[in-house]
PDB file of C-alpha atoms in Angstrom:
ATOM      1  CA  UNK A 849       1.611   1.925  -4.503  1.00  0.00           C
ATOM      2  CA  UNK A 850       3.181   0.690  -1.420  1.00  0.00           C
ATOM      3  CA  UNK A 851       6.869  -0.851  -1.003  1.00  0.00           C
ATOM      4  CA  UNK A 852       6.810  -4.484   0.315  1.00  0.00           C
ATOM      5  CA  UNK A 853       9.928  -6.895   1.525  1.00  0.00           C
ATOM      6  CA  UNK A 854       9.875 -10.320   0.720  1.00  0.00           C
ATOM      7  CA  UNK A 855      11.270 -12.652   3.024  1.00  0.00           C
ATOM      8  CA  UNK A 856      14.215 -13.670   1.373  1.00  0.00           C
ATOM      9  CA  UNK A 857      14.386  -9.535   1.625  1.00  0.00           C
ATOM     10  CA  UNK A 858      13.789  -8.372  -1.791  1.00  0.00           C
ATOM     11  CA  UNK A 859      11.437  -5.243  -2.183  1.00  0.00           C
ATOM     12  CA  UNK A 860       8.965  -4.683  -4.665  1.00  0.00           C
ATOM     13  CA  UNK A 861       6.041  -2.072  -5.293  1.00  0.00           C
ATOM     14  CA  UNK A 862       2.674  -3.619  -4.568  1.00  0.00           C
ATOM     15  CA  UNK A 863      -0.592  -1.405  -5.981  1.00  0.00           C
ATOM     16  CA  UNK A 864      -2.776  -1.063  -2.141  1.00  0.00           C
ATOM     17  CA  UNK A 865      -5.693  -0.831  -4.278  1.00  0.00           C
ATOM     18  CA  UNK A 866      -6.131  -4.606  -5.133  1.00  0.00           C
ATOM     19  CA  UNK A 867      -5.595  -5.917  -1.600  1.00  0.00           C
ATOM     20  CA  UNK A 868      -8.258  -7.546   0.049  1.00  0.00           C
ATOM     21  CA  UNK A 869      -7.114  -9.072   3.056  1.00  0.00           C
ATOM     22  CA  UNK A 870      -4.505  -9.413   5.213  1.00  0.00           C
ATOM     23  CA  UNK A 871      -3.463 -11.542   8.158  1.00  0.00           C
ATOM     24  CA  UNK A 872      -0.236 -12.318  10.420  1.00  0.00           C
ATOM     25  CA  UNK A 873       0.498 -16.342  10.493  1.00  0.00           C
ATOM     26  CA  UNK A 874       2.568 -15.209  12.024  1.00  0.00           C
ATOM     27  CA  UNK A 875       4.163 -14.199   8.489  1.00  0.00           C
ATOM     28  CA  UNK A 876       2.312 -11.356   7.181  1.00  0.00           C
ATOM     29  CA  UNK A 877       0.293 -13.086   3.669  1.00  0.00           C
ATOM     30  CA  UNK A 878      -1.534 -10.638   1.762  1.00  0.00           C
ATOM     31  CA  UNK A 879      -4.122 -11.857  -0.919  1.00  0.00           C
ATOM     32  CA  UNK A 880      -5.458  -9.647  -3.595  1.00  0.00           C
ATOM     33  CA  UNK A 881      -8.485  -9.465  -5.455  1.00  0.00           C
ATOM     34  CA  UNK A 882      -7.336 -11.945  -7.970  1.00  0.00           C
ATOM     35  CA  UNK A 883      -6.034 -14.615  -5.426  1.00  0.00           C
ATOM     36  CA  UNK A 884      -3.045 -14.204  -5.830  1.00  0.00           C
ATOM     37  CA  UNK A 885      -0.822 -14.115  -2.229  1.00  0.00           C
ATOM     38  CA  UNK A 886       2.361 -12.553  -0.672  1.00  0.00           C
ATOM     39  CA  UNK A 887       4.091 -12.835   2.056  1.00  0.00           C
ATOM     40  CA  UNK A 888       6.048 -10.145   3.380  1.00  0.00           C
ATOM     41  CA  UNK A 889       7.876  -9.290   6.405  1.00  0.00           C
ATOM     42  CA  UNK A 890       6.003  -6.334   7.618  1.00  0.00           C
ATOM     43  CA  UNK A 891       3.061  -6.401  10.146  1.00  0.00           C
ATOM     44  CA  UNK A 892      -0.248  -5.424   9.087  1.00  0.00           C
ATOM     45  CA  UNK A 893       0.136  -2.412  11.184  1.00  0.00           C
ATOM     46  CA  UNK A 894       3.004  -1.521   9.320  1.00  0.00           C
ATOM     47  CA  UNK A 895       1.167  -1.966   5.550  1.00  0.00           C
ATOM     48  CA  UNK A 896      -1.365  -0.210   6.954  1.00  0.00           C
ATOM     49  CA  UNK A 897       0.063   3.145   7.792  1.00  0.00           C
ATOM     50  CA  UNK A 898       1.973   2.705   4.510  1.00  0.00           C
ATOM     51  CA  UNK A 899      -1.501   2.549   2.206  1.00  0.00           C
ATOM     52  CA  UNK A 900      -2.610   5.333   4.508  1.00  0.00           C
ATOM     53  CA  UNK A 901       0.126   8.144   4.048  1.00  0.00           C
ATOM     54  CA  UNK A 902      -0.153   6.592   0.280  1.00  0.00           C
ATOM     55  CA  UNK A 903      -3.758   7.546   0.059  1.00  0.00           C
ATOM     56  CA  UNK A 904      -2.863  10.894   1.863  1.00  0.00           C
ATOM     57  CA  UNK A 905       0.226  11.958  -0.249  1.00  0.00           C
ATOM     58  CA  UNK A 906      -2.236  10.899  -2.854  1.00  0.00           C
ATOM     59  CA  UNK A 907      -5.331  12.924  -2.184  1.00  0.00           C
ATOM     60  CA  UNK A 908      -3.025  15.937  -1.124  1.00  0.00           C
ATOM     61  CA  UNK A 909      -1.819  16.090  -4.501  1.00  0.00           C
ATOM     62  CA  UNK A 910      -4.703  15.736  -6.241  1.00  0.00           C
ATOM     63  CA  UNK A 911      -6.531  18.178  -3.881  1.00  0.00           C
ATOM     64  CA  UNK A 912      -3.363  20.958  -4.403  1.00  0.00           C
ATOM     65  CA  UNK A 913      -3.832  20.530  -8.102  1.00  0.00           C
ATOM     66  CA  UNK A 914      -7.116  21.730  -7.521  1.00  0.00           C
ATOM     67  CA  UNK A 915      -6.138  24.595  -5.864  1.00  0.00           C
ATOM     68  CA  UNK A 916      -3.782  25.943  -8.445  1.00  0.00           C
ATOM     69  CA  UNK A 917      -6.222  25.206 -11.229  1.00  0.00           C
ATOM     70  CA  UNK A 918      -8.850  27.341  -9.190  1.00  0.00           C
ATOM     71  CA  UNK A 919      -6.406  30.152  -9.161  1.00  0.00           C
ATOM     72  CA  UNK A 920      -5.249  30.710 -12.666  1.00  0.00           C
TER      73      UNK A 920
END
């Protein structure tokens, strides 16, 4: 789950998982899986390294969990 601004500059939470493309026009429109779109003022650049350190916080969490369990 990544946090998005619209252009009249509300946020809102957007689940990465069901994007499947984005592109700058030059407004940033993202379109997920179901067709449905968004436009948002950051870059793709920007959404990118925010699904990445989502994914990352993610999988470190997951893989920390694993650790502890390992160790009981």
């Amino acid at each position: 789950m990544i946090k998005l601004t619209r252009l009249n500059e509300k946020q809102f939470i957007m689940n990465s998982e069901l994007i499947e493309l984005m592109e700058e026009t030059p407004d940033t429109v993202i379109t997920l899986t179901n067709g449905r779109k968004y436009v948002v003022k950051e870059k793709v650049n920007e959404i990118t390294d925010l699904i990445v350190e989502y994914k990352r916080r993610w999988f470190l969490r997951f893989t920390d969990e694993e650790k502890n369990m390992t160790n009981l």
